[in-house]
Amino acid sequence: MFVRLRWLLTGAGLGAGGAVWLNRQVRRRIDRYRPPAVVARVGAAGGRLRGDVAGALGDGRAAMRARHDELQRRVDAVVSTAPEPAGAQQVDR
């Protein structure tokens, strides 16, 4: 008889403890996804994303300008050292 009573009380204690634990977990999840918390988290993530995108665009533009300047120097060097075509003569008027 005492063995059954012990297991009954053990089961009731575990059941009550599990219910309290589960209730806390559910409340934490609900609090986490309430609109103010969601808005705050999304706003923070959006701010980080905006900064990352702006930085990447700035880096891309700087690299594009550097490459453009390099190519322009190469073109200018080729044009300045190229001989004039054989049939081209300047005509003085």
Short mmCIF file of N, CA and C in Angstrom, two decimals:
data_model
loop_
_atom_site.label_atom_id
_atom_site.label_comp_id
_atom_site.label_asym_id
_atom_site.label_seq_id
_atom_site.Cartn_x
_atom_site.Cartn_y
_atom_site.Cartn_z
N MET A 1 0.80 -1.19 0.00
CA MET A 1 0.00 0.00 0.00
C MET A 1 0.85 1.26 0.00
N PHE A 2 1.93 1.25 0.80
CA PHE A 2 2.80 2.42 0.85
C PHE A 2 3.57 2.62 -0.45
N VAL A 3 3.86 1.53 -1.14
CA VAL A 3 4.57 1.63 -2.42
C VAL A 3 3.71 2.36 -3.43
N ARG A 4 2.44 2.01 -3.47
CA ARG A 4 1.53 2.67 -4.41
C ARG A 4 1.36 4.15 -4.07
N LEU A 5 1.26 4.44 -2.78
CA LEU A 5 1.11 5.83 -2.34
C LEU A 5 2.36 6.63 -2.70
N ARG A 6 3.54 6.03 -2.53
CA ARG A 6 4.79 6.71 -2.88
C ARG A 6 4.83 7.03 -4.37
N TRP A 7 4.47 6.08 -5.23
CA TRP A 7 4.49 6.32 -6.68
C TRP A 7 3.40 7.31 -7.09
N LEU A 8 2.28 7.29 -6.41
CA LEU A 8 1.21 8.25 -6.69
C LEU A 8 1.69 9.67 -6.38
N LEU A 9 2.32 9.84 -5.22
CA LEU A 9 2.82 11.17 -4.83
C LEU A 9 3.99 11.60 -5.74
N THR A 10 4.84 10.65 -6.10
CA THR A 10 5.94 10.97 -7.03
C THR A 10 5.39 11.43 -8.36
N GLY A 11 4.42 10.74 -8.90
CA GLY A 11 3.81 11.11 -10.17
C GLY A 11 3.10 12.45 -10.09
N ALA A 12 2.40 12.69 -8.99
CA ALA A 12 1.71 13.97 -8.82
C ALA A 12 2.71 15.11 -8.72
N GLY A 13 3.81 14.88 -7.99
CA GLY A 13 4.85 15.91 -7.86
C GLY A 13 5.51 16.21 -9.20
N LEU A 14 5.84 15.16 -9.94
CA LEU A 14 6.45 15.36 -11.26
C LEU A 14 5.47 16.03 -12.22
N GLY A 15 4.21 15.65 -12.13
CA GLY A 15 3.21 16.27 -12.99
C GLY A 15 3.04 17.74 -12.69
N ALA A 16 2.99 18.08 -11.40
CA ALA A 16 2.85 19.49 -11.01
C ALA A 16 4.10 20.28 -11.40
N GLY A 17 5.26 19.71 -11.16
CA GLY A 17 6.51 20.39 -11.54
C GLY A 17 6.61 20.59 -13.04
N GLY A 18 6.23 19.57 -13.79
CA GLY A 18 6.25 19.68 -15.25
C GLY A 18 5.27 20.73 -15.75
N ALA A 19 4.11 20.81 -15.10
CA ALA A 19 3.12 21.81 -15.50
C ALA A 19 3.63 23.22 -15.23
N VAL A 20 4.28 23.42 -14.08
CA VAL A 20 4.83 24.74 -13.76
C VAL A 20 5.93 25.10 -14.75
N TRP A 21 6.82 24.15 -15.03
CA TRP A 21 7.91 24.40 -15.98
C TRP A 21 7.37 24.73 -17.36
N LEU A 22 6.40 23.95 -17.83
CA LEU A 22 5.82 24.18 -19.14
C LEU A 22 5.11 25.53 -19.20
N ASN A 23 4.41 25.90 -18.14
CA ASN A 23 3.74 27.19 -18.08
C ASN A 23 4.76 28.33 -18.22
N ARG A 24 5.89 28.23 -17.53
CA ARG A 24 6.93 29.26 -17.63
C ARG A 24 7.50 29.34 -19.04
N GLN A 25 7.74 28.19 -19.64
CA GLN A 25 8.28 28.19 -21.00
C GLN A 25 7.31 28.82 -22.00
N VAL A 26 6.05 28.50 -21.87
CA VAL A 26 5.05 29.07 -22.78
C VAL A 26 4.95 30.57 -22.57
N ARG A 27 4.96 31.04 -21.35
CA ARG A 27 4.89 32.48 -21.08
C ARG A 27 6.12 33.20 -21.64
N ARG A 28 7.28 32.61 -21.52
CA ARG A 28 8.49 33.22 -22.09
C ARG A 28 8.38 33.34 -23.60
N ARG A 29 7.88 32.30 -24.25
CA ARG A 29 7.71 32.35 -25.70
C ARG A 29 6.69 33.42 -26.10
N ILE A 30 5.60 33.50 -25.36
CA ILE A 30 4.57 34.49 -25.65
C ILE A 30 5.14 35.90 -25.47
N ASP A 31 5.88 36.12 -24.38
CA ASP A 31 6.47 37.44 -24.14
C ASP A 31 7.48 37.80 -25.22
N ARG A 32 8.18 36.81 -25.71
CA ARG A 32 9.19 37.07 -26.74
C ARG A 32 8.55 37.53 -28.04
N TYR A 33 7.39 37.01 -28.37
CA TYR A 33 6.77 37.31 -29.65
C TYR A 33 5.61 38.29 -29.56
N ARG A 34 5.50 39.00 -28.48
CA ARG A 34 4.50 40.06 -28.40
C ARG A 34 4.91 41.18 -29.34
N PRO A 35 3.99 41.92 -29.88
CA PRO A 35 4.31 42.95 -30.87
C PRO A 35 5.42 43.92 -30.48
N PRO A 36 5.47 44.52 -29.29
CA PRO A 36 6.57 45.44 -29.01
C PRO A 36 7.94 44.76 -29.09
N ALA A 37 8.02 43.54 -28.60
CA ALA A 37 9.29 42.82 -28.66
C ALA A 37 9.65 42.50 -30.10
N VAL A 38 8.67 42.11 -30.89
CA VAL A 38 8.93 41.80 -32.29
C VAL A 38 9.38 43.05 -33.03
N VAL A 39 8.70 44.15 -32.80
CA VAL A 39 9.06 45.39 -33.47
C VAL A 39 10.47 45.82 -33.08
N ALA A 40 10.80 45.71 -31.82
CA ALA A 40 12.14 46.11 -31.38
C ALA A 40 13.20 45.23 -32.02
N ARG A 41 12.95 43.91 -32.07
CA ARG A 41 13.94 43.00 -32.67
C ARG A 41 14.07 43.23 -34.17
N VAL A 42 12.95 43.44 -34.85
CA VAL A 42 13.00 43.67 -36.30
C VAL A 42 13.68 45.00 -36.59
N GLY A 43 13.39 46.01 -35.78
CA GLY A 43 14.04 47.31 -35.97
C GLY A 43 15.55 47.23 -35.80
N ALA A 44 15.99 46.50 -34.80
CA ALA A 44 17.42 46.34 -34.57
C ALA A 44 18.07 45.59 -35.72
N ALA A 45 17.42 44.53 -36.18
CA ALA A 45 17.97 43.76 -37.30
C ALA A 45 17.97 44.59 -38.57
N GLY A 46 16.93 45.38 -38.78
CA GLY A 46 16.87 46.25 -39.97
C GLY A 46 17.95 47.30 -39.94
N GLY A 47 18.23 47.85 -38.78
CA GLY A 47 19.30 48.85 -38.67
C GLY A 47 20.66 48.24 -38.98
N ARG A 48 20.90 47.03 -38.49
CA ARG A 48 22.17 46.37 -38.80
C ARG A 48 22.27 46.07 -40.29
N LEU A 49 21.16 45.60 -40.86
CA LEU A 49 21.16 45.27 -42.28
C LEU A 49 21.39 46.51 -43.12
N ARG A 50 20.75 47.62 -42.74
CA ARG A 50 20.91 48.87 -43.48
C ARG A 50 22.37 49.31 -43.45
N GLY A 51 23.01 49.22 -42.29
CA GLY A 51 24.42 49.59 -42.18
C GLY A 51 25.31 48.68 -43.02
N ASP A 52 25.02 47.39 -43.01
CA ASP A 52 25.82 46.44 -43.80
C ASP A 52 25.68 46.71 -45.29
N VAL A 53 24.46 46.97 -45.74
CA VAL A 53 24.22 47.23 -47.17
C VAL A 53 24.88 48.54 -47.57
N ALA A 54 24.76 49.57 -46.76
CA ALA A 54 25.37 50.86 -47.07
C ALA A 54 26.89 50.71 -47.16
N GLY A 55 27.47 49.96 -46.24
CA GLY A 55 28.92 49.74 -46.29
C GLY A 55 29.35 48.98 -47.53
N ALA A 56 28.57 47.97 -47.89
CA ALA A 56 28.90 47.19 -49.09
C ALA A 56 28.78 48.05 -50.34
N LEU A 57 27.75 48.88 -50.41
CA LEU A 57 27.60 49.76 -51.57
C LEU A 57 28.76 50.75 -51.66
N GLY A 58 29.16 51.31 -50.54
CA GLY A 58 30.29 52.24 -50.54
C GLY A 58 31.57 51.56 -51.00
N ASP A 59 31.82 50.35 -50.51
CA ASP A 59 33.01 49.60 -50.93
C ASP A 59 32.96 49.29 -52.42
N GLY A 60 31.78 48.91 -52.90
CA GLY A 60 31.63 48.61 -54.33
C GLY A 60 31.87 49.83 -55.20
N ARG A 61 31.34 50.96 -54.78
CA ARG A 61 31.54 52.19 -55.55
C ARG A 61 33.01 52.60 -55.57
N ALA A 62 33.68 52.48 -54.43
CA ALA A 62 35.11 52.82 -54.38
C ALA A 62 35.92 51.90 -55.28
N ALA A 63 35.61 50.61 -55.28
CA ALA A 63 36.32 49.67 -56.15
C ALA A 63 36.02 49.97 -57.62
N MET A 64 34.78 50.35 -57.92
CA MET A 64 34.42 50.67 -59.30
C MET A 64 35.20 51.91 -59.78
N ARG A 65 35.29 52.93 -58.93
CA ARG A 65 36.03 54.14 -59.31
C ARG A 65 37.52 53.84 -59.51
N ALA A 66 38.09 53.03 -58.62
CA ALA A 66 39.51 52.68 -58.75
C ALA A 66 39.76 51.92 -60.04
N ARG A 67 38.89 50.98 -60.37
CA ARG A 67 39.05 50.21 -61.61
C ARG A 67 38.88 51.10 -62.83
N HIS A 68 37.92 52.02 -62.77
CA HIS A 68 37.69 52.95 -63.89
C HIS A 68 38.93 53.82 -64.10
N ASP A 69 39.50 54.34 -63.02
CA ASP A 69 40.71 55.16 -63.14
C ASP A 69 41.87 54.37 -63.72
N GLU A 70 42.01 53.12 -63.29
CA GLU A 70 43.09 52.28 -63.82
C GLU A 70 42.91 52.04 -65.31
N LEU A 71 41.71 51.70 -65.72
CA LEU A 71 41.46 51.47 -67.15
C LEU A 71 41.64 52.74 -67.95
N GLN A 72 41.22 53.87 -67.41
CA GLN A 72 41.38 55.14 -68.12
C GLN A 72 42.86 55.47 -68.29
N ARG A 73 43.69 55.20 -67.29
CA ARG A 73 45.14 55.43 -67.42
C ARG A 73 45.73 54.54 -68.51
N ARG A 74 45.28 53.29 -68.58
CA ARG A 74 45.78 52.39 -69.62
C ARG A 74 45.39 52.88 -71.02
N VAL A 75 44.15 53.31 -71.16
CA VAL A 75 43.70 53.81 -72.46
C VAL A 75 44.48 55.06 -72.83
N ASP A 76 44.66 55.97 -71.90
CA ASP A 76 45.41 57.20 -72.18
C ASP A 76 46.85 56.88 -72.57
N ALA A 77 47.46 55.87 -71.91
CA ALA A 77 48.83 55.51 -72.24
C ALA A 77 48.92 54.93 -73.64
N VAL A 78 47.96 54.11 -74.02
CA VAL A 78 47.97 53.50 -75.35
C VAL A 78 47.73 54.57 -76.42
N VAL A 79 46.82 55.47 -76.17
CA VAL A 79 46.49 56.51 -77.15
C VAL A 79 47.65 57.47 -77.32
N SER A 80 48.34 57.82 -76.25
CA SER A 80 49.44 58.79 -76.35
C SER A 80 50.67 58.19 -77.02
N THR A 81 50.87 56.90 -76.98
CA THR A 81 52.06 56.29 -77.59
C THR A 81 51.76 55.66 -78.95
N ALA A 82 50.52 55.66 -79.37
CA ALA A 82 50.18 55.03 -80.65
C ALA A 82 50.66 55.90 -81.81
N PRO A 83 51.28 55.28 -82.83
CA PRO A 83 51.70 56.06 -84.01
C PRO A 83 50.47 56.46 -84.82
N GLU A 84 50.64 57.52 -85.58
CA GLU A 84 49.54 57.97 -86.42
C GLU A 84 49.40 57.01 -87.60
N PRO A 85 48.19 56.81 -88.07
CA PRO A 85 48.00 55.94 -89.23
C PRO A 85 48.79 56.46 -90.43
N ALA A 86 49.17 55.56 -91.33
CA ALA A 86 50.04 55.89 -92.47
C ALA A 86 49.41 56.91 -93.39
N GLY A 87 48.16 56.82 -93.69
CA GLY A 87 47.54 57.73 -94.65
C GLY A 87 47.02 59.02 -94.04
N ALA A 88 47.17 59.17 -92.75
CA ALA A 88 46.60 60.36 -92.12
C ALA A 88 47.59 61.49 -92.17
N GLN A 89 47.18 62.60 -92.72
CA GLN A 89 48.01 63.79 -92.77
C GLN A 89 47.18 64.96 -92.28
N GLN A 90 47.83 65.85 -91.59
CA GLN A 90 47.10 67.02 -91.16
C GLN A 90 47.10 68.01 -92.29
N VAL A 91 45.98 68.59 -92.51
CA VAL A 91 45.84 69.58 -93.57
C VAL A 91 45.75 70.95 -92.92
N ASP A 92 46.65 71.83 -93.32
CA ASP A 92 46.61 73.21 -92.82
C ASP A 92 45.71 74.01 -93.72
N ARG A 93 44.84 74.74 -93.18
CA ARG A 93 43.96 75.56 -94.02
C ARG A 93 44.30 76.96 -93.90
#
